[in-house]
Amino acid sequence: MSQAAGIDHDRVAAIRTEVIDWRFKGMPESLVGHTIDEALRRRPNLFRDGFLGPLLVLSDEAVEHNLTTMARWCAAQGVALAPHGKTTMAPQLFARQLEHGAWGITAANAGQARVYRAFGVQRILLANQLVDRAALRWLAAELRRDPNLEFCCWVDSVAAVELMTDALEAGERVDVLVELGADGGRTGARGLDAAVHVAEAAAKSPRLRLVGVGGYEGALAHDATPESRAKVDAYLADIRELTIALADRFETPQVIVTVGGSAYFDQVAGALTAPWPESIDVLPVLRSGAYITHDDGFYREISPLGHEPRIAGMPGFRSALRAWAQVTSRPSDELALLTAGKRDVPFDEGLPIPRLLRRDGAVTELSDCAITAVNDQHAFLKPANQVRVGDWIGLGLSHPCTTFDKWQLIPVVDSDGETVIDLIRTYF
């Protein structure tokens, strides 16, 4: 299996030289004017040192557990991992994923890939079509500037092949994977015949090199029922059939076959590591990204290593995400308002879940209440008989992919849940 990709650790380390100021919501006044590195030397406390709520925090223990668990499982299955960086857009976390053996980092668009390159990521899998002329000119310049850069993207139509070929110049070449879609899915050629047609066009292009097959099963199902899992299996069978049909058209000795979000990676690994014809040397690549933080909602319920794991002999992932919000109003025993809303917490795949109550320095578990709605700056907690104005509520969150984009600087806490040992910078 190909080696893990590199990243420029000096550039990642330089993040800590950035000065904390008004741009970073939640940061305490006592840290303003100090670099991130200087702030961390103080080992500040979330509640005693003036951090402003609401506040998103990450558990270092949970992040490390998830990184280690996924790395061990992928190694045991014989699959490479190119986690989707759009989940966090945090080069410090990319570095940790790569240190745990990730093969590369996946991007969704050229803007994300440009962030990756700013921090020296050496292997980028762009799981999308790239037909914008300006983006292709930028990519071509990056490939010329750095001969060690490995990059590939999707094509799902002859039109995309033609646009890419026209935008690139003589001597420039971009690696592509033909993407197979499915009815009810997102992008991707519909049907094997259409995908073969696209692959043939890519293989004939003087500016493209056909290196594999890609796809995404996560849009086809949204739960772990037998019916949903059967739909995923049928799609994976089509991915295998397409790869075998294209065996004599690939232009590299090793063929990348990549599928996989964070919900069905067990099935994907099983399909991609099943025996292939001897004529094809397949590198199976997963693109799961949400595993690094997991969550208390959507992925807790659907992940193969979630609340009800489908993988035997492996510890489940742990939620590393928590938002702390204060009770700002309690109009009645039935309603309290918290200082966290749509600008602070995800709400597209389930509302936040009240988990902890902090009062007078003591933290206790909170149950028998729920967040029933969120608006721009408030969360509605019902019933409210357990809480008082001024209490801090620790919220479990659902869907990390719409969590990180709301925060530019995220505290990472030690095992006590309050001591800040790192600050994660995001670049959305």
Short mmCIF file of C-alpha atoms in Angstrom, two decimals:
data_model
loop_
_atom_site.label_atom_id
_atom_site.label_comp_id
_atom_site.label_asym_id
_atom_site.label_seq_id
_atom_site.Cartn_x
_atom_site.Cartn_y
_atom_site.Cartn_z
CA MET A 1 0.00 0.00 0.00
CA SER A 2 1.30 3.45 -0.88
CA GLN A 3 2.88 5.46 1.92
CA ALA A 4 1.00 8.10 3.90
CA ALA A 5 1.08 11.56 2.39
CA GLY A 6 3.24 14.35 3.71
CA ILE A 7 2.40 17.77 5.09
CA ASP A 8 4.63 20.74 5.86
CA HIS A 9 4.93 20.51 9.64
CA ASP A 10 6.72 23.86 9.85
CA ARG A 11 3.76 25.61 8.25
CA VAL A 12 1.36 23.81 10.56
CA ALA A 13 3.48 24.76 13.57
CA ALA A 14 3.47 28.39 12.39
CA ILE A 15 -0.28 28.51 13.09
CA ARG A 16 0.69 28.93 16.73
CA THR A 17 2.38 32.24 15.95
CA GLU A 18 -0.95 33.85 15.04
CA VAL A 19 -2.07 36.53 17.47
CA ILE A 20 -5.42 36.08 19.22
CA ASP A 21 -7.74 39.04 18.75
CA TRP A 22 -11.36 40.06 18.20
CA ARG A 23 -11.70 37.80 15.14
CA PHE A 24 -11.93 34.66 17.25
CA LYS A 25 -15.24 34.40 19.05
CA GLY A 26 -15.19 32.94 22.52
CA MET A 27 -11.58 33.82 23.28
CA PRO A 28 -11.03 35.52 26.66
CA GLU A 29 -9.83 39.10 26.90
CA SER A 30 -6.85 37.89 28.92
CA LEU A 31 -5.46 36.13 25.83
CA VAL A 32 -5.99 38.96 23.35
CA GLY A 33 -2.68 40.19 21.99
CA HIS A 34 -0.90 36.91 22.75
CA THR A 35 0.07 34.32 20.18
CA ILE A 36 -1.66 30.98 20.27
CA ASP A 37 1.56 29.44 21.54
CA GLU A 38 1.82 31.97 24.36
CA ALA A 39 -1.81 31.40 25.29
CA LEU A 40 -1.35 27.64 25.49
CA ARG A 41 1.61 27.96 27.83
CA ARG A 42 -0.84 29.39 30.37
CA ARG A 43 -3.04 26.27 30.19
CA PRO A 44 -6.17 28.42 30.50
CA ASN A 45 -9.39 27.11 32.03
CA LEU A 46 -12.63 27.41 30.08
CA PHE A 47 -14.64 28.73 33.01
CA ARG A 48 -12.16 30.44 35.31
CA ASP A 49 -10.19 32.38 32.70
CA GLY A 50 -12.92 34.29 30.97
CA PHE A 51 -13.78 32.37 27.80
CA LEU A 52 -17.00 33.77 26.35
CA GLY A 53 -19.99 31.55 25.70
CA PRO A 54 -21.20 29.97 23.60
CA LEU A 55 -18.08 27.94 22.99
CA LEU A 56 -17.26 24.86 20.94
CA VAL A 57 -14.61 22.58 22.45
CA LEU A 58 -12.94 19.32 21.44
CA SER A 59 -11.91 16.50 23.75
CA ASP A 60 -8.28 15.59 23.09
CA GLU A 61 -8.78 12.10 24.53
CA ALA A 62 -11.75 11.40 22.25
CA VAL A 63 -9.96 12.73 19.16
CA GLU A 64 -6.91 10.56 19.85
CA HIS A 65 -9.09 7.52 20.53
CA ASN A 66 -10.92 7.97 17.23
CA LEU A 67 -7.72 8.52 15.26
CA THR A 68 -6.13 5.40 16.72
CA THR A 69 -9.25 3.27 16.30
CA MET A 70 -9.75 4.17 12.65
CA ALA A 71 -6.07 3.74 11.81
CA ARG A 72 -5.97 0.27 13.37
CA TRP A 73 -9.16 -0.81 11.65
CA CYS A 74 -8.05 0.42 8.21
CA ALA A 75 -4.70 -1.32 8.59
CA ALA A 76 -6.40 -4.56 9.58
CA GLN A 77 -8.75 -4.35 6.59
CA GLY A 78 -6.02 -3.45 4.11
CA VAL A 79 -7.60 -0.17 3.00
CA ALA A 80 -6.02 3.25 2.65
CA LEU A 81 -7.71 6.26 4.24
CA ALA A 82 -7.97 9.70 2.65
CA PRO A 83 -10.22 11.44 5.18
CA HIS A 84 -12.37 14.23 3.85
CA GLY A 85 -10.80 17.46 5.06
CA LYS A 86 -13.99 19.48 4.52
CA THR A 87 -15.21 18.12 7.85
CA THR A 88 -12.77 20.25 9.83
CA MET A 89 -10.70 22.37 7.41
CA ALA A 90 -8.09 22.30 10.17
CA PRO A 91 -4.49 21.61 9.07
CA GLN A 92 -3.51 20.79 12.67
CA LEU A 93 -6.01 17.93 12.56
CA PHE A 94 -4.89 16.94 9.05
CA ALA A 95 -1.39 16.55 10.47
CA ARG A 96 -2.65 14.26 13.22
CA GLN A 97 -4.57 12.17 10.69
CA LEU A 98 -1.50 11.84 8.50
CA GLU A 99 0.64 10.95 11.52
CA HIS A 100 -1.81 8.11 12.13
CA GLY A 101 -1.16 6.79 8.63
CA ALA A 102 -3.73 8.53 6.42
CA TRP A 103 -2.84 8.00 2.75
CA GLY A 104 -3.97 11.48 1.72
CA ILE A 105 -6.57 14.17 2.37
CA THR A 106 -9.79 14.50 0.36
CA ALA A 107 -11.17 17.85 -0.82
CA ALA A 108 -14.52 18.83 -2.32
CA ASN A 109 -13.44 21.86 -4.35
CA ALA A 110 -10.46 23.86 -5.52
CA GLY A 111 -10.74 26.36 -2.67
CA GLN A 112 -10.27 23.59 -0.13
CA ALA A 113 -7.39 22.12 -2.14
CA ARG A 114 -5.71 25.53 -2.11
CA VAL A 115 -5.84 25.56 1.69
CA TYR A 116 -4.31 22.09 1.73
CA ARG A 117 -1.49 23.23 -0.53
CA ALA A 118 -0.85 26.28 1.66
CA PHE A 119 0.13 23.76 4.34
CA GLY A 120 2.04 21.45 2.03
CA VAL A 121 -0.36 18.48 1.77
CA GLN A 122 1.32 16.23 -0.79
CA ARG A 123 -1.53 13.92 -1.83
CA ILE A 124 -4.98 15.35 -2.56
CA LEU A 125 -8.01 13.43 -3.74
CA LEU A 126 -10.64 15.88 -5.03
CA ALA A 127 -13.91 13.98 -4.82
CA ASN A 128 -15.71 16.13 -7.35
CA GLN A 129 -15.55 17.34 -10.93
CA LEU A 130 -13.03 20.11 -11.63
CA VAL A 131 -14.17 21.98 -14.74
CA ASP A 132 -13.50 25.61 -13.77
CA ARG A 133 -10.79 27.02 -16.03
CA ALA A 134 -9.29 29.24 -13.32
CA ALA A 135 -9.11 26.30 -10.91
CA LEU A 136 -7.46 24.11 -13.53
CA ARG A 137 -4.88 26.80 -14.31
CA TRP A 138 -4.09 27.05 -10.59
CA LEU A 139 -3.77 23.26 -10.37
CA ALA A 140 -1.49 23.09 -13.38
CA ALA A 141 0.76 25.73 -11.82
CA GLU A 142 0.90 23.77 -8.54
CA LEU A 143 1.83 20.57 -10.37
CA ARG A 144 4.62 22.39 -12.21
CA ARG A 145 5.87 24.05 -9.03
CA ASP A 146 5.93 20.87 -6.97
CA PRO A 147 6.73 17.65 -8.84
CA ASN A 148 6.05 15.66 -5.65
CA LEU A 149 2.39 16.73 -5.54
CA GLU A 150 -0.03 13.87 -6.21
CA PHE A 151 -3.50 14.99 -7.24
CA CYS A 152 -6.53 13.38 -8.81
CA CYS A 153 -10.16 14.35 -9.31
CA TRP A 154 -13.39 12.97 -10.72
CA VAL A 155 -14.90 13.04 -14.21
CA ASP A 156 -18.49 11.96 -14.77
CA SER A 157 -19.25 13.21 -18.27
CA VAL A 158 -17.66 13.59 -21.68
CA ALA A 159 -18.39 17.31 -21.36
CA ALA A 160 -16.18 17.45 -18.25
CA VAL A 161 -13.40 15.64 -20.10
CA GLU A 162 -13.62 18.12 -22.95
CA LEU A 163 -13.61 21.16 -20.66
CA MET A 164 -10.59 19.91 -18.74
CA THR A 165 -8.73 19.02 -21.92
CA ASP A 166 -9.39 22.47 -23.37
CA ALA A 167 -8.30 24.31 -20.20
CA LEU A 168 -5.00 22.47 -19.84
CA GLU A 169 -2.01 23.14 -22.06
CA ALA A 170 0.47 20.94 -23.87
CA GLY A 171 2.66 19.05 -21.42
CA GLU A 172 0.13 19.38 -18.57
CA ARG A 173 -1.65 16.29 -17.34
CA VAL A 174 -4.16 15.70 -14.55
CA ASP A 175 -5.04 12.31 -13.07
CA VAL A 176 -8.75 11.51 -13.06
CA LEU A 177 -11.09 8.83 -11.79
CA VAL A 178 -14.35 8.11 -13.54
CA GLU A 179 -17.18 8.60 -11.06
CA LEU A 180 -20.09 6.19 -11.02
CA GLY A 181 -23.35 7.59 -9.68
CA ALA A 182 -26.73 6.02 -9.04
CA ASP A 183 -30.38 7.00 -9.20
CA GLY A 184 -31.17 9.11 -6.16
CA GLY A 185 -27.50 9.97 -5.65
CA ARG A 186 -25.53 13.10 -6.41
CA THR A 187 -22.93 13.39 -9.15
CA GLY A 188 -21.56 10.49 -11.17
CA ALA A 189 -22.30 8.88 -14.52
CA ARG A 190 -25.62 7.09 -14.43
CA GLY A 191 -25.14 3.49 -15.40
CA LEU A 192 -22.16 1.35 -16.37
CA ASP A 193 -22.39 2.08 -20.09
CA ALA A 194 -22.31 5.84 -19.49
CA ALA A 195 -19.37 5.48 -17.10
CA VAL A 196 -17.39 3.38 -19.61
CA HIS A 197 -18.05 6.05 -22.25
CA VAL A 198 -16.66 8.74 -19.94
CA ALA A 199 -13.63 6.59 -19.07
CA GLU A 200 -12.86 6.00 -22.73
CA ALA A 201 -12.98 9.74 -23.42
CA ALA A 202 -10.63 10.41 -20.47
CA ALA A 203 -8.18 7.74 -21.59
CA LYS A 204 -8.06 9.30 -25.08
CA SER A 205 -7.47 12.82 -23.78
CA PRO A 206 -3.86 14.02 -24.14
CA ARG A 207 -4.28 16.13 -20.98
CA LEU A 208 -5.83 13.55 -18.64
CA ARG A 209 -4.69 10.23 -17.25
CA LEU A 210 -7.28 7.65 -16.20
CA VAL A 211 -6.15 6.21 -12.85
CA GLY A 212 -9.23 4.71 -11.24
CA VAL A 213 -12.89 4.67 -10.25
CA GLY A 214 -14.64 6.73 -7.60
CA GLY A 215 -18.06 6.99 -6.05
CA TYR A 216 -20.09 7.96 -3.01
CA GLU A 217 -22.66 5.76 -1.35
CA GLY A 218 -23.74 8.11 1.44
CA ALA A 219 -26.37 9.91 -0.63
CA LEU A 220 -28.17 6.64 -1.38
CA ALA A 221 -29.22 5.82 2.19
CA HIS A 222 -29.61 7.62 5.49
CA ASP A 223 -30.01 4.90 8.09
CA ALA A 224 -28.70 1.45 8.96
CA THR A 225 -31.79 -0.57 8.08
CA PRO A 226 -31.34 -3.77 6.04
CA GLU A 227 -33.00 -2.06 3.08
CA SER A 228 -30.54 0.84 3.14
CA ARG A 229 -27.55 -1.43 3.57
CA ALA A 230 -28.73 -3.59 0.66
CA LYS A 231 -28.92 -0.49 -1.54
CA VAL A 232 -25.34 0.39 -0.61
CA ASP A 233 -24.18 -3.16 -1.36
CA ALA A 234 -25.81 -3.06 -4.79
CA TYR A 235 -24.03 0.18 -5.61
CA LEU A 236 -20.69 -1.21 -4.45
CA ALA A 237 -21.21 -4.22 -6.70
CA ASP A 238 -21.60 -1.80 -9.62
CA ILE A 239 -18.36 -0.05 -8.64
CA ARG A 240 -16.56 -3.39 -8.81
CA GLU A 241 -18.17 -4.27 -12.14
CA LEU A 242 -17.12 -0.94 -13.63
CA THR A 243 -13.54 -1.29 -12.39
CA ILE A 244 -13.23 -4.75 -13.91
CA ALA A 245 -14.77 -3.57 -17.20
CA LEU A 246 -12.15 -0.81 -17.44
CA ALA A 247 -9.17 -3.05 -16.59
CA ASP A 248 -7.42 -2.52 -19.93
CA ARG A 249 -8.11 1.22 -20.10
CA PHE A 250 -6.38 2.42 -16.93
CA GLU A 251 -3.11 4.25 -17.52
CA THR A 252 -1.24 3.39 -14.31
CA PRO A 253 -0.06 0.02 -12.96
CA GLN A 254 -2.02 0.51 -9.72
CA VAL A 255 -5.68 1.49 -9.89
CA ILE A 256 -7.33 3.66 -7.23
CA VAL A 257 -10.85 2.57 -6.32
CA THR A 258 -12.38 4.89 -3.75
CA VAL A 259 -15.77 5.03 -2.11
CA GLY A 260 -16.96 5.81 1.33
CA GLY A 261 -18.33 8.38 3.69
CA SER A 262 -18.61 7.87 7.43
CA ALA A 263 -21.83 5.85 7.56
CA TYR A 264 -21.11 2.63 5.64
CA PHE A 265 -17.34 2.31 5.57
CA ASP A 266 -17.56 -1.27 6.81
CA GLN A 267 -19.46 -2.30 3.71
CA VAL A 268 -17.19 -0.27 1.47
CA ALA A 269 -14.06 -1.90 2.88
CA GLY A 270 -15.59 -5.33 2.45
CA ALA A 271 -16.41 -4.67 -1.19
CA LEU A 272 -13.11 -3.03 -2.09
CA THR A 273 -10.93 -5.69 -0.46
CA ALA A 274 -12.77 -8.71 -1.87
CA PRO A 275 -10.61 -10.60 -4.41
CA TRP A 276 -10.01 -8.79 -7.71
CA PRO A 277 -8.94 -10.33 -11.01
CA GLU A 278 -5.19 -10.87 -11.15
CA SER A 279 -4.98 -8.39 -14.03
CA ILE A 280 -5.90 -5.45 -11.75
CA ASP A 281 -3.77 -4.10 -8.92
CA VAL A 282 -6.32 -2.16 -6.85
CA LEU A 283 -5.55 0.36 -4.13
CA PRO A 284 -8.79 0.59 -2.08
CA VAL A 285 -9.27 4.05 -0.56
CA LEU A 286 -11.85 5.16 2.00
CA ARG A 287 -12.72 8.85 2.34
CA SER A 288 -14.47 8.85 5.73
CA GLY A 289 -13.96 12.21 7.47
CA ALA A 290 -16.38 12.51 10.38
CA TYR A 291 -14.73 9.73 12.40
CA ILE A 292 -12.15 12.11 13.87
CA THR A 293 -14.75 13.74 16.13
CA HIS A 294 -17.74 11.44 15.67
CA ASP A 295 -20.86 13.02 17.26
CA ASP A 296 -23.81 12.63 19.59
CA GLY A 297 -26.44 12.45 16.86
CA PHE A 298 -26.43 11.38 13.22
CA TYR A 299 -23.17 9.41 13.19
CA ARG A 300 -23.76 8.05 16.68
CA GLU A 301 -26.77 6.25 15.24
CA ILE A 302 -25.50 5.25 11.80
CA SER A 303 -21.73 4.75 12.01
CA PRO A 304 -20.38 1.18 11.93
CA LEU A 305 -18.58 2.14 15.15
CA GLY A 306 -21.44 4.13 16.63
CA HIS A 307 -23.83 3.54 19.52
CA GLU A 308 -24.76 0.11 18.12
CA PRO A 309 -21.52 -0.99 16.40
CA ARG A 310 -21.67 -3.27 13.38
CA ILE A 311 -17.96 -4.10 13.64
CA ALA A 312 -16.98 -6.73 16.17
CA GLY A 313 -13.83 -6.56 18.22
CA MET A 314 -13.26 -2.80 17.88
CA PRO A 315 -14.02 -0.04 20.39
CA GLY A 316 -16.69 2.40 19.28
CA PHE A 317 -15.89 5.97 18.35
CA ARG A 318 -16.36 8.67 21.00
CA SER A 319 -17.94 12.05 20.48
CA ALA A 320 -15.22 14.69 20.75
CA LEU A 321 -17.59 17.63 20.20
CA ARG A 322 -19.20 19.70 22.93
CA ALA A 323 -20.74 23.14 22.95
CA TRP A 324 -21.07 25.06 26.20
CA ALA A 325 -23.90 27.58 26.38
CA GLN A 326 -25.31 29.54 29.29
CA VAL A 327 -28.90 29.73 30.44
CA THR A 328 -29.72 33.35 29.71
CA SER A 329 -33.48 33.34 30.34
CA ARG A 330 -35.99 31.07 32.06
CA PRO A 331 -39.48 32.42 31.41
CA SER A 332 -41.13 29.39 33.06
CA ASP A 333 -40.55 25.88 34.38
CA GLU A 334 -41.26 24.72 30.85
CA LEU A 335 -38.79 26.88 28.92
CA ALA A 336 -35.22 28.11 29.19
CA LEU A 337 -33.21 29.92 26.53
CA LEU A 338 -29.52 29.13 25.97
CA THR A 339 -26.94 31.41 24.37
CA ALA A 340 -26.27 29.18 21.36
CA GLY A 341 -28.06 29.19 18.03
CA LYS A 342 -27.73 28.42 14.36
CA ARG A 343 -24.60 30.55 14.12
CA ASP A 344 -22.89 28.38 16.74
CA VAL A 345 -24.14 24.78 16.56
CA PRO A 346 -25.22 22.38 13.79
CA PHE A 347 -28.92 21.78 13.25
CA ASP A 348 -29.24 20.15 9.81
CA GLU A 349 -28.95 16.51 10.98
CA GLY A 350 -30.49 16.79 14.43
CA LEU A 351 -30.59 19.38 17.20
CA PRO A 352 -28.06 19.64 20.04
CA ILE A 353 -28.59 17.30 22.99
CA PRO A 354 -28.31 18.53 26.61
CA ARG A 355 -25.72 16.34 28.33
CA LEU A 356 -24.16 18.24 31.23
CA LEU A 357 -25.08 20.96 33.73
CA ARG A 358 -22.35 23.08 35.31
CA ARG A 359 -23.27 25.13 38.38
CA ASP A 360 -20.96 26.63 41.01
CA GLY A 361 -18.01 24.73 39.55
CA ALA A 362 -19.67 21.30 39.76
CA VAL A 363 -20.63 19.32 36.66
CA THR A 364 -23.50 16.83 36.70
CA GLU A 365 -25.29 14.84 34.03
CA LEU A 366 -28.44 16.35 32.58
CA SER A 367 -31.34 14.29 31.29
CA ASP A 368 -35.13 14.41 30.80
CA CYS A 369 -34.96 17.61 28.80
CA ALA A 370 -34.28 18.48 25.16
CA ILE A 371 -33.44 21.26 22.78
CA THR A 372 -36.66 21.66 20.82
CA ALA A 373 -35.63 24.45 18.44
CA VAL A 374 -32.80 26.83 17.60
CA ASN A 375 -32.89 30.25 16.01
CA ASP A 376 -30.06 32.60 15.15
CA GLN A 377 -28.67 33.06 18.66
CA HIS A 378 -30.83 30.99 21.02
CA ALA A 379 -31.58 27.35 21.78
CA PHE A 380 -34.92 26.42 23.37
CA LEU A 381 -34.58 23.98 26.29
CA LYS A 382 -37.71 22.17 27.52
CA PRO A 383 -38.65 21.49 30.26
CA ALA A 384 -36.56 23.92 32.31
CA ASN A 385 -37.28 22.82 35.86
CA GLN A 386 -33.70 21.53 36.38
CA VAL A 387 -31.86 24.67 35.30
CA ARG A 388 -31.35 28.22 36.52
CA VAL A 389 -30.34 31.45 34.83
CA GLY A 390 -26.54 31.50 34.76
CA ASP A 391 -26.07 27.72 34.56
CA TRP A 392 -23.80 26.35 31.85
CA ILE A 393 -25.19 23.54 29.70
CA GLY A 394 -22.89 21.12 27.89
CA LEU A 395 -24.46 20.15 24.58
CA GLY A 396 -23.76 17.08 22.51
CA LEU A 397 -23.78 17.90 18.80
CA SER A 398 -24.90 16.15 15.63
CA HIS A 399 -23.02 16.33 12.31
CA PRO A 400 -19.43 17.59 12.55
CA CYS A 401 -19.46 18.67 8.90
CA THR A 402 -21.66 21.65 9.79
CA THR A 403 -20.00 22.36 13.14
CA PHE A 404 -16.44 23.42 12.39
CA ASP A 405 -17.35 26.07 9.81
CA LYS A 406 -18.95 28.17 12.56
CA TRP A 407 -15.70 28.49 14.52
CA GLN A 408 -12.30 29.92 13.62
CA LEU A 409 -10.39 28.94 16.77
CA ILE A 410 -11.48 25.92 18.80
CA PRO A 411 -10.17 25.00 22.26
CA VAL A 412 -9.05 21.42 22.79
CA VAL A 413 -9.48 20.33 26.39
CA ASP A 414 -7.65 17.83 28.55
CA SER A 415 -9.29 14.93 30.38
CA ASP A 416 -10.78 17.28 32.99
CA GLY A 417 -12.92 18.85 30.26
CA GLU A 418 -11.83 22.39 31.16
CA THR A 419 -8.06 22.84 30.78
CA VAL A 420 -7.20 24.07 27.29
CA ILE A 421 -4.17 22.24 25.85
CA ASP A 422 -4.50 23.25 22.21
CA LEU A 423 -6.30 25.72 19.96
CA ILE A 424 -7.37 24.47 16.52
CA ARG A 425 -7.47 26.99 13.69
CA THR A 426 -9.95 26.41 10.86
CA TYR A 427 -9.83 27.83 7.34
CA PHE A 428 -13.25 27.95 5.68
#
